[in-house]
Coordinates of C-alpha atoms in Angstrom, one line a residue:
M1 CA 208.4 83.3 -71.3
F2 CA 211.4 85.5 -70.3
S3 CA 211.1 85.3 -66.5
Q4 CA 212.5 87.3 -63.6
K5 CA 215.0 84.5 -63.1
N6 CA 216.4 85.0 -66.6
L7 CA 216.6 88.8 -66.0
F8 CA 218.5 88.2 -62.7
I9 CA 221.0 86.0 -64.5
I10 CA 221.7 88.6 -67.2
M11 CA 221.8 91.6 -64.8
T12 CA 224.1 89.7 -62.4
G13 CA 226.6 89.0 -65.2
Y14 CA 226.3 92.6 -66.4
L15 CA 226.9 94.1 -63.0
T16 CA 229.8 91.7 -62.3
S17 CA 231.5 92.6 -65.6
W18 CA 231.2 96.3 -64.9
L19 CA 232.7 95.9 -61.4
V20 CA 235.6 94.0 -62.8
M21 CA 236.2 96.6 -65.5
M22 CA 236.0 99.5 -63.0
F23 CA 238.5 97.7 -60.7
L24 CA 240.9 97.3 -63.6
L25 CA 240.5 101.0 -64.6
W26 CA 241.1 102.0 -61.0
K27 CA 244.4 100.0 -60.9
G28 CA 245.4 101.5 -64.2
V29 CA 245.4 98.2 -66.0
V30 CA 243.1 99.4 -68.9
S31 CA 243.1 102.7 -70.8
S32 CA 240.1 104.8 -71.7
F33 CA 240.0 103.2 -75.2
S34 CA 239.9 99.8 -73.5
I35 CA 236.8 100.9 -71.7
Y36 CA 235.0 101.4 -74.9
I37 CA 236.1 98.1 -76.3
S38 CA 235.2 96.3 -73.1
C39 CA 231.8 97.9 -73.1
F40 CA 231.2 96.8 -76.6
F41 CA 232.3 93.3 -75.8
I42 CA 230.4 93.0 -72.6
L43 CA 227.2 94.4 -74.1
S44 CA 227.6 92.0 -77.1
V45 CA 227.8 89.1 -74.8
I46 CA 224.8 90.3 -72.8
S47 CA 222.9 90.8 -76.1
Y48 CA 223.5 87.3 -77.3
T49 CA 222.7 85.9 -73.8
F50 CA 219.5 87.8 -74.1
Y51 CA 218.8 86.2 -77.4
F52 CA 219.7 82.7 -76.1
Y53 CA 217.1 82.9 -73.3
I54 CA 214.3 84.5 -75.2
L55 CA 214.7 82.6 -78.4
K56 CA 215.2 79.2 -76.7
V57 CA 212.0 79.6 -74.7
T58 CA 209.7 81.4 -76.9
R59 CA 211.1 81.7 -80.5
I60 CA 209.7 85.2 -80.7
N61 CA 210.3 87.5 -83.6
T62 CA 214.0 88.4 -83.6
F63 CA 213.4 91.8 -84.9
L64 CA 211.9 93.0 -81.6
Y65 CA 215.0 91.7 -79.7
D66 CA 217.4 93.3 -82.2
I67 CA 215.9 96.6 -81.2
V68 CA 216.0 96.0 -77.5
C69 CA 219.6 94.7 -77.5
N70 CA 221.0 97.4 -79.9
V71 CA 219.4 100.2 -77.9
F72 CA 220.8 98.6 -74.8
A73 CA 224.4 98.5 -76.3
I74 CA 224.3 102.0 -77.8
L75 CA 223.1 103.7 -74.7
T76 CA 225.7 101.9 -72.6
I77 CA 228.6 102.8 -74.8
I78 CA 227.5 106.5 -75.2
S79 CA 227.0 106.9 -71.4
T80 CA 230.3 105.3 -70.6
K81 CA 232.2 107.6 -73.0
Y82 CA 230.3 110.6 -71.6
I83 CA 231.2 109.6 -68.0
S84 CA 234.9 108.9 -68.7
D85 CA 235.3 112.2 -70.6
F86 CA 233.8 114.6 -68.0
F87 CA 234.3 112.9 -64.6
N88 CA 237.2 111.5 -62.6
L89 CA 237.8 107.8 -61.8
Q90 CA 235.6 107.7 -58.7
S91 CA 232.8 109.4 -60.5
I92 CA 233.1 106.9 -63.4
I93 CA 232.6 104.0 -61.0
I94 CA 229.7 105.6 -59.2
G95 CA 228.2 106.7 -62.5
N96 CA 228.4 103.3 -64.1
L97 CA 226.8 101.7 -61.0
I98 CA 224.0 104.2 -61.3
F99 CA 223.7 103.4 -65.0
V100 CA 223.6 99.7 -64.3
L101 CA 220.5 100.2 -62.2
A102 CA 219.0 102.4 -65.0
V103 CA 219.7 99.7 -67.5
C104 CA 218.0 97.1 -65.2
V105 CA 214.9 99.3 -65.2
F106 CA 215.1 99.7 -69.0
V107 CA 215.4 95.9 -69.5
W108 CA 212.7 95.2 -67.0
K109 CA 210.3 97.4 -69.0
A110 CA 211.4 95.9 -72.3
I111 CA 210.8 92.4 -71.0
S112 CA 207.3 93.4 -69.7
L113 CA 206.5 94.7 -73.2
V114 CA 207.8 91.5 -74.7
N115 CA 205.8 89.3 -72.3
K116 CA 202.7 91.3 -73.0
R117 CA 203.2 90.6 -76.7
L118 CA 203.7 86.9 -76.0
K119 CA 200.5 86.6 -74.0
K120 CA 198.6 88.3 -76.8
Q121 CA 200.0 85.9 -79.3
S122 CA 199.3 83.0 -77.1
Q123 CA 195.7 84.1 -76.6
K124 CA 195.2 84.2 -80.3
Y125 CA 196.3 80.6 -80.7
Y126 CA 194.2 79.6 -77.6
E127 CA 191.1 81.0 -79.2
K128 CA 191.7 79.2 -82.4
G129 CA 192.2 76.0 -80.5
I130 CA 188.9 76.4 -78.6
Q131 CA 187.1 77.2 -81.8
N132 CA 188.4 74.0 -83.5
F133 CA 187.5 72.0 -80.3
D134 CA 183.9 73.3 -80.6
E135 CA 183.9 72.1 -84.2
K136 CA 185.3 68.7 -83.0
K137 CA 188.5 69.2 -85.0
Y138 CA 190.5 67.9 -82.1
N139 CA 193.9 67.4 -83.8
L140 CA 193.8 70.9 -85.2
A141 CA 192.7 72.3 -81.8
L142 CA 195.7 70.5 -80.2
K143 CA 198.1 72.0 -82.8
Y144 CA 197.0 75.5 -81.9
L145 CA 197.1 74.9 -78.2
N146 CA 200.6 73.5 -78.5
K147 CA 201.6 76.8 -80.2
A148 CA 199.9 78.8 -77.5
V149 CA 201.9 77.0 -74.8
K150 CA 205.2 77.9 -76.5
Y151 CA 204.3 81.6 -76.2
Y152 CA 202.9 81.6 -72.7
P153 CA 203.5 78.3 -70.8
K154 CA 202.1 79.6 -67.5
N155 CA 198.4 79.7 -68.7
Y156 CA 196.7 76.8 -66.9
K157 CA 193.8 76.8 -69.4
L158 CA 196.1 75.6 -72.2
Y159 CA 196.9 72.4 -70.3
Y160 CA 193.4 71.9 -69.2
W161 CA 192.0 72.0 -72.7
R162 CA 194.8 69.8 -74.0
G163 CA 193.7 67.3 -71.4
V164 CA 190.1 67.6 -72.5
I165 CA 191.1 66.9 -76.1
Y166 CA 193.1 63.8 -75.1
L167 CA 190.0 62.6 -73.2
E168 CA 188.0 63.0 -76.4
L169 CA 190.7 61.2 -78.4
D170 CA 190.7 58.3 -75.7
I171 CA 194.4 59.1 -74.9
F172 CA 193.7 58.9 -71.1
E173 CA 197.3 58.7 -69.8
K174 CA 198.2 61.9 -71.6
A175 CA 195.0 63.5 -70.4
I176 CA 196.0 62.9 -66.8
K177 CA 199.4 64.4 -67.3
E178 CA 197.9 67.6 -68.8
F179 CA 195.4 67.9 -65.9
N180 CA 198.2 67.4 -63.4
K181 CA 200.1 70.3 -65.1
T182 CA 197.0 72.3 -64.8
L183 CA 196.9 71.7 -61.0
L184 CA 200.5 72.9 -60.6
L185 CA 199.7 76.2 -62.2
L186 CA 196.4 76.9 -60.5
E187 CA 197.9 78.3 -57.3
N188 CA 195.0 80.2 -55.6
E189 CA 192.4 79.4 -58.3
S190 CA 190.6 77.1 -55.9
S191 CA 187.3 77.4 -57.8
I192 CA 188.8 75.6 -60.7
Y193 CA 190.1 72.6 -58.8
G194 CA 186.7 70.8 -59.0
F195 CA 186.5 70.9 -62.7
V196 CA 190.1 69.5 -63.1
Y197 CA 189.6 66.7 -60.5
C198 CA 186.4 65.7 -62.3
R199 CA 188.3 65.3 -65.5
I200 CA 191.0 63.3 -63.9
G201 CA 188.4 61.1 -62.3
E202 CA 186.9 60.5 -65.8
A203 CA 190.3 59.6 -67.2
Y204 CA 191.0 57.0 -64.5
D205 CA 187.5 55.7 -64.8
E206 CA 188.0 55.1 -68.5
L207 CA 191.2 53.3 -67.8
G208 CA 189.3 50.9 -65.6
K209 CA 190.7 52.3 -62.4
S210 CA 187.3 53.0 -60.8
D211 CA 188.7 53.3 -57.3
K212 CA 191.1 56.0 -58.4
G213 CA 188.4 57.6 -60.4
L214 CA 186.1 57.7 -57.4
E215 CA 188.9 59.3 -55.3
Y216 CA 189.1 62.2 -57.8
Y217 CA 185.3 62.5 -58.2
L218 CA 184.9 62.9 -54.4
K219 CA 187.7 65.5 -54.4
A220 CA 185.9 67.3 -57.2
Y221 CA 182.6 67.3 -55.4
K222 CA 184.3 68.7 -52.3
Y223 CA 185.6 71.7 -54.2
F224 CA 182.3 72.2 -56.1
K225 CA 180.6 72.6 -52.7
E226 CA 183.2 74.8 -51.2
N227 CA 183.2 77.2 -54.1
D228 CA 179.5 77.2 -54.8
N229 CA 179.8 75.5 -58.1
I230 CA 177.2 72.8 -57.4
D231 CA 174.9 74.0 -60.2
T232 CA 177.4 73.4 -62.9
D233 CA 177.2 70.6 -65.5
D234 CA 180.5 69.2 -64.2
C235 CA 179.1 68.9 -60.7
K236 CA 176.1 67.1 -62.1
V237 CA 178.4 64.7 -63.9
T238 CA 180.5 64.2 -60.8
L239 CA 177.5 63.3 -58.6
W240 CA 176.2 60.9 -61.2
E241 CA 179.6 59.1 -61.6
I242 CA 180.1 58.8 -57.9
A243 CA 176.7 57.2 -57.6
R244 CA 177.3 54.9 -60.6
I245 CA 180.7 53.6 -59.1
Y246 CA 179.1 53.0 -55.7
E247 CA 176.2 51.2 -57.4
N248 CA 178.6 48.9 -59.4
E249 CA 180.4 48.1 -56.2
G250 CA 177.1 47.2 -54.5
Q251 CA 177.3 50.1 -52.1
L252 CA 173.7 51.0 -52.8
E253 CA 173.1 53.2 -49.7
K254 CA 176.1 55.4 -50.8
S255 CA 174.8 55.5 -54.3
I256 CA 171.4 56.6 -53.1
K257 CA 173.0 59.4 -51.1
Y258 CA 174.7 61.0 -54.1
L259 CA 171.7 60.4 -56.4
E260 CA 169.4 62.1 -53.8
E261 CA 171.8 65.0 -53.7
R262 CA 171.8 65.3 -57.5
N263 CA 168.0 65.1 -57.5
R264 CA 167.8 67.8 -54.9
L265 CA 170.0 70.1 -56.9
H266 CA 168.6 69.2 -60.3
P267 CA 165.1 67.7 -59.8
N268 CA 163.0 65.7 -62.1
E269 CA 165.7 64.2 -64.3
T270 CA 164.2 61.0 -65.5
K271 CA 167.5 59.0 -65.6
V272 CA 168.3 60.0 -62.0
L273 CA 164.8 59.2 -60.8
H274 CA 165.0 55.8 -62.5
S275 CA 168.4 55.0 -60.9
L276 CA 167.1 56.0 -57.5
G277 CA 164.1 53.6 -58.1
Y278 CA 166.6 50.9 -59.2
D279 CA 168.8 51.2 -56.1
Y280 CA 165.8 51.1 -53.8
D281 CA 164.5 48.1 -55.8
Q282 CA 167.7 46.2 -55.2
L283 CA 167.4 46.9 -51.5
K284 CA 163.9 45.3 -51.6
M285 CA 162.3 48.6 -50.7
E286 CA 159.5 48.3 -53.3
D287 CA 157.4 51.2 -52.2
K288 CA 160.2 53.8 -52.4
A289 CA 161.4 52.2 -55.7
L290 CA 157.9 52.4 -57.2
R291 CA 157.6 56.1 -56.1
Y292 CA 160.7 57.0 -58.0
Y293 CA 159.9 54.8 -61.0
L294 CA 156.5 56.5 -61.4
K295 CA 158.0 59.9 -61.0
A296 CA 160.5 59.0 -63.7
Y297 CA 157.6 57.9 -65.9
D298 CA 155.7 61.1 -65.3
C299 CA 158.8 63.3 -66.1
A300 CA 159.8 61.4 -69.3
N301 CA 159.7 63.5 -72.5
E302 CA 159.7 62.2 -76.1
E303 CA 163.4 61.9 -76.2
D304 CA 163.5 60.0 -72.9
K305 CA 161.0 57.5 -74.2
K306 CA 163.6 56.5 -76.9
E307 CA 166.2 55.6 -74.2
E308 CA 166.7 52.1 -72.9
F309 CA 166.3 53.2 -69.2
H310 CA 162.7 54.2 -70.0
L311 CA 161.9 50.7 -71.2
A312 CA 163.5 49.3 -68.1
N313 CA 161.5 51.8 -66.0
L314 CA 158.2 50.5 -67.5
W315 CA 159.3 46.9 -66.9
N316 CA 160.2 47.6 -63.3
I317 CA 156.9 49.4 -62.6
A318 CA 155.0 46.4 -64.0
K319 CA 157.2 44.0 -61.9
I320 CA 156.5 45.8 -58.7
Y321 CA 152.7 45.9 -59.4
D322 CA 153.0 42.1 -60.1
I323 CA 154.6 41.7 -56.6
K324 CA 151.8 43.8 -55.1
S325 CA 149.2 41.6 -57.0
E326 CA 147.9 44.7 -58.9
Y327 CA 147.9 42.9 -62.2
N328 CA 145.7 45.3 -64.2
K329 CA 148.1 48.1 -63.4
A330 CA 151.0 45.9 -64.5
I331 CA 149.2 45.2 -67.7
S332 CA 148.8 48.8 -68.6
Y333 CA 152.5 49.5 -68.3
L334 CA 153.4 46.3 -70.2
E335 CA 151.1 47.1 -73.0
E336 CA 152.8 50.5 -73.3
L337 CA 156.1 48.8 -73.2
L338 CA 155.3 46.5 -76.1
E339 CA 154.3 49.4 -78.3
L340 CA 157.9 50.7 -78.1
D341 CA 160.8 49.4 -80.2
L342 CA 161.7 46.5 -77.9
E343 CA 163.3 44.3 -80.5
N344 CA 166.4 46.5 -80.5
Y345 CA 166.9 45.8 -76.8
G346 CA 166.1 42.1 -76.8
R347 CA 163.1 42.4 -74.5
Y348 CA 160.2 42.1 -76.9
Y349 CA 159.5 38.4 -76.3
K350 CA 160.2 38.7 -72.6
G351 CA 157.7 41.5 -72.5
L352 CA 155.1 39.3 -74.3
I353 CA 155.5 36.4 -71.9
F354 CA 155.3 38.8 -68.9
L355 CA 152.1 40.4 -70.3
G356 CA 150.6 37.0 -71.0
I357 CA 151.2 35.9 -67.4
M358 CA 149.4 39.1 -66.2
Y359 CA 146.4 38.3 -68.5
F360 CA 146.5 34.8 -67.0
E361 CA 146.5 36.2 -63.4
V362 CA 143.3 38.3 -64.2
N363 CA 141.8 35.2 -65.8
D364 CA 141.7 36.7 -69.3
L365 CA 142.7 33.4 -70.8
E366 CA 142.0 34.3 -74.5
K367 CA 144.3 37.3 -74.4
A368 CA 146.9 35.3 -72.5
K369 CA 146.8 32.6 -75.2
E370 CA 147.0 35.2 -78.0
T371 CA 150.0 36.8 -76.3
F372 CA 151.8 33.5 -75.7
M373 CA 151.3 32.5 -79.3
K374 CA 153.4 35.5 -80.3
G375 CA 156.0 34.4 -77.9
I376 CA 156.8 31.2 -79.7
G377 CA 158.3 33.3 -82.6
S378 CA 161.3 34.1 -80.5
D379 CA 164.7 32.8 -81.8
K380 CA 165.7 32.1 -78.2
V381 CA 165.1 28.6 -77.0
E382 CA 164.3 29.6 -73.4
E383 CA 161.6 32.1 -74.5
R384 CA 160.0 29.6 -76.9
L385 CA 159.9 26.9 -74.2
D386 CA 158.4 29.5 -71.7
S387 CA 155.7 30.3 -74.3
Y388 CA 154.8 26.6 -74.9
Y389 CA 154.7 26.1 -71.1
W390 CA 152.1 28.8 -70.6
L391 CA 150.2 27.8 -73.7
I392 CA 149.9 24.3 -72.2
I393 CA 148.8 25.8 -68.8
V394 CA 146.2 28.0 -70.5
N395 CA 144.8 25.1 -72.5
I396 CA 144.6 22.8 -69.5
K397 CA 142.8 25.6 -67.6
Q398 CA 140.3 25.8 -70.5
D399 CA 139.9 22.0 -70.5
N400 CA 141.4 21.9 -74.0
I401 CA 143.6 18.9 -73.4
E402 CA 144.2 18.2 -77.1
G403 CA 145.4 21.7 -77.6
A404 CA 147.8 21.3 -74.6
K405 CA 149.1 18.0 -76.0
E406 CA 149.8 19.7 -79.4
F407 CA 152.0 22.4 -77.7
Y408 CA 153.6 19.7 -75.6
R409 CA 154.6 17.8 -78.8
K410 CA 156.3 20.9 -80.1
A411 CA 158.0 21.6 -76.8
I412 CA 159.6 18.1 -76.5
E413 CA 161.0 18.5 -80.0
I414 CA 163.1 21.3 -78.5
K415 CA 163.8 19.8 -75.1
S416 CA 163.0 16.1 -74.3
D417 CA 162.8 16.7 -70.5
F418 CA 160.5 19.6 -70.9
I419 CA 158.2 18.7 -68.0
E420 CA 161.1 18.4 -65.6
I421 CA 162.2 22.1 -65.9
Y422 CA 159.0 23.7 -64.8
G423 CA 157.0 23.6 -61.6
W424 CA 153.4 23.5 -62.8
E425 CA 152.2 25.3 -59.7
E426 CA 149.6 27.3 -61.8
I427 CA 147.4 24.3 -62.3
D428 CA 147.9 22.6 -58.9
L429 CA 149.2 19.4 -60.4
N430 CA 152.5 17.6 -59.8
K431 CA 154.8 16.7 -62.6
E432 CA 153.7 13.1 -62.7
E433 CA 150.0 14.2 -63.1
V434 CA 151.0 16.7 -65.8
E435 CA 153.0 14.0 -67.7
Q436 CA 150.1 11.6 -67.5
I437 CA 147.7 14.1 -69.0
L438 CA 150.0 15.3 -71.8
T439 CA 151.3 11.8 -72.8
Q440 CA 148.0 10.1 -73.3
K441 CA 148.0 8.8 -76.9
V442 CA 151.1 10.8 -77.6
K443 CA 153.6 7.9 -77.4

């Protein structure tokens, strides 16, 4: 942009040149003809200075500036000749000073017109950039935004969106630089600060600098509250990220504080409800945890049920009901859990073993045995051993010692000290007694 600073430089040079020329004329050093030549020379210099500043900064169409500069030069020369022909020396000096002021006004208007044209051209490129961003054509969007900056570098939106694009392209250092440029141009746009700080926090977080990310997320939330932007998506993201960082740092009370705030502003979001349940669960506050887990379960839609957190939610509900010895309730949630696509999440066999244990607790030994038999199909040694352990327990409970021995044979093929790694509390026998039962006629 051609700024007031550029105008001041040109006009100062112009005024100084005229004062020098008038002084020489007053002293009789130059003739009337010299005035014309000097005018032309001075105006030529000014014209090219004008070109230098404008073209260097904006690269605008030179035709427009040809018109401005030529009109400037012609008017000056004509007026100078008119003044020198009809007025005395003193009048020439005064007249030229007046004319300098008139020219300043003329140039100011011309520059305003040019700046308006620059803004308009910049806006066109900005709109094309946003359009391509929406279409996920990030490199093309960046190209248009770069052009927009050349035409109007004082528009903070251009830097903000360049930063967003760099975030999408995982170029986080550049994103931070663009957002910092945005902050420098915001001035009194305090309502925008929250959005920019949120993005800076995201960039630092992606760089693994979670402490720095948290610092900016907290700043963002402060501005969201002060400017009544708490209902925006960016504020939702900010609250979630603050809670997540605190949770990862083990500061569960602080995590709960921001999750509760998000739930107050945007109630019944299943992921938030589940996270609240999880944090209370980690604090051993099972009743509160269960309340949020159940609410998350009730609010889950079909899309939510495809997410991993929904599977975790069902598991955690069953776990708390197990702690409360409400085994039938635990069974209902585990059965629902096993109907989902657990194999993609590595929880299928764990779910089977958990469900089998719940059947065992309600003394439904046949269902327990059936469930544990499925568990031995796991490709994980630990899960197969757990399944064999419970099959041995169930068979001993049913007085089917031969069946228990058969599963014991398979277990020791995997791990020779199988008996030693389990407690055997479920059948009220110590390890020596268990070994005696299982090793009869096995050796």
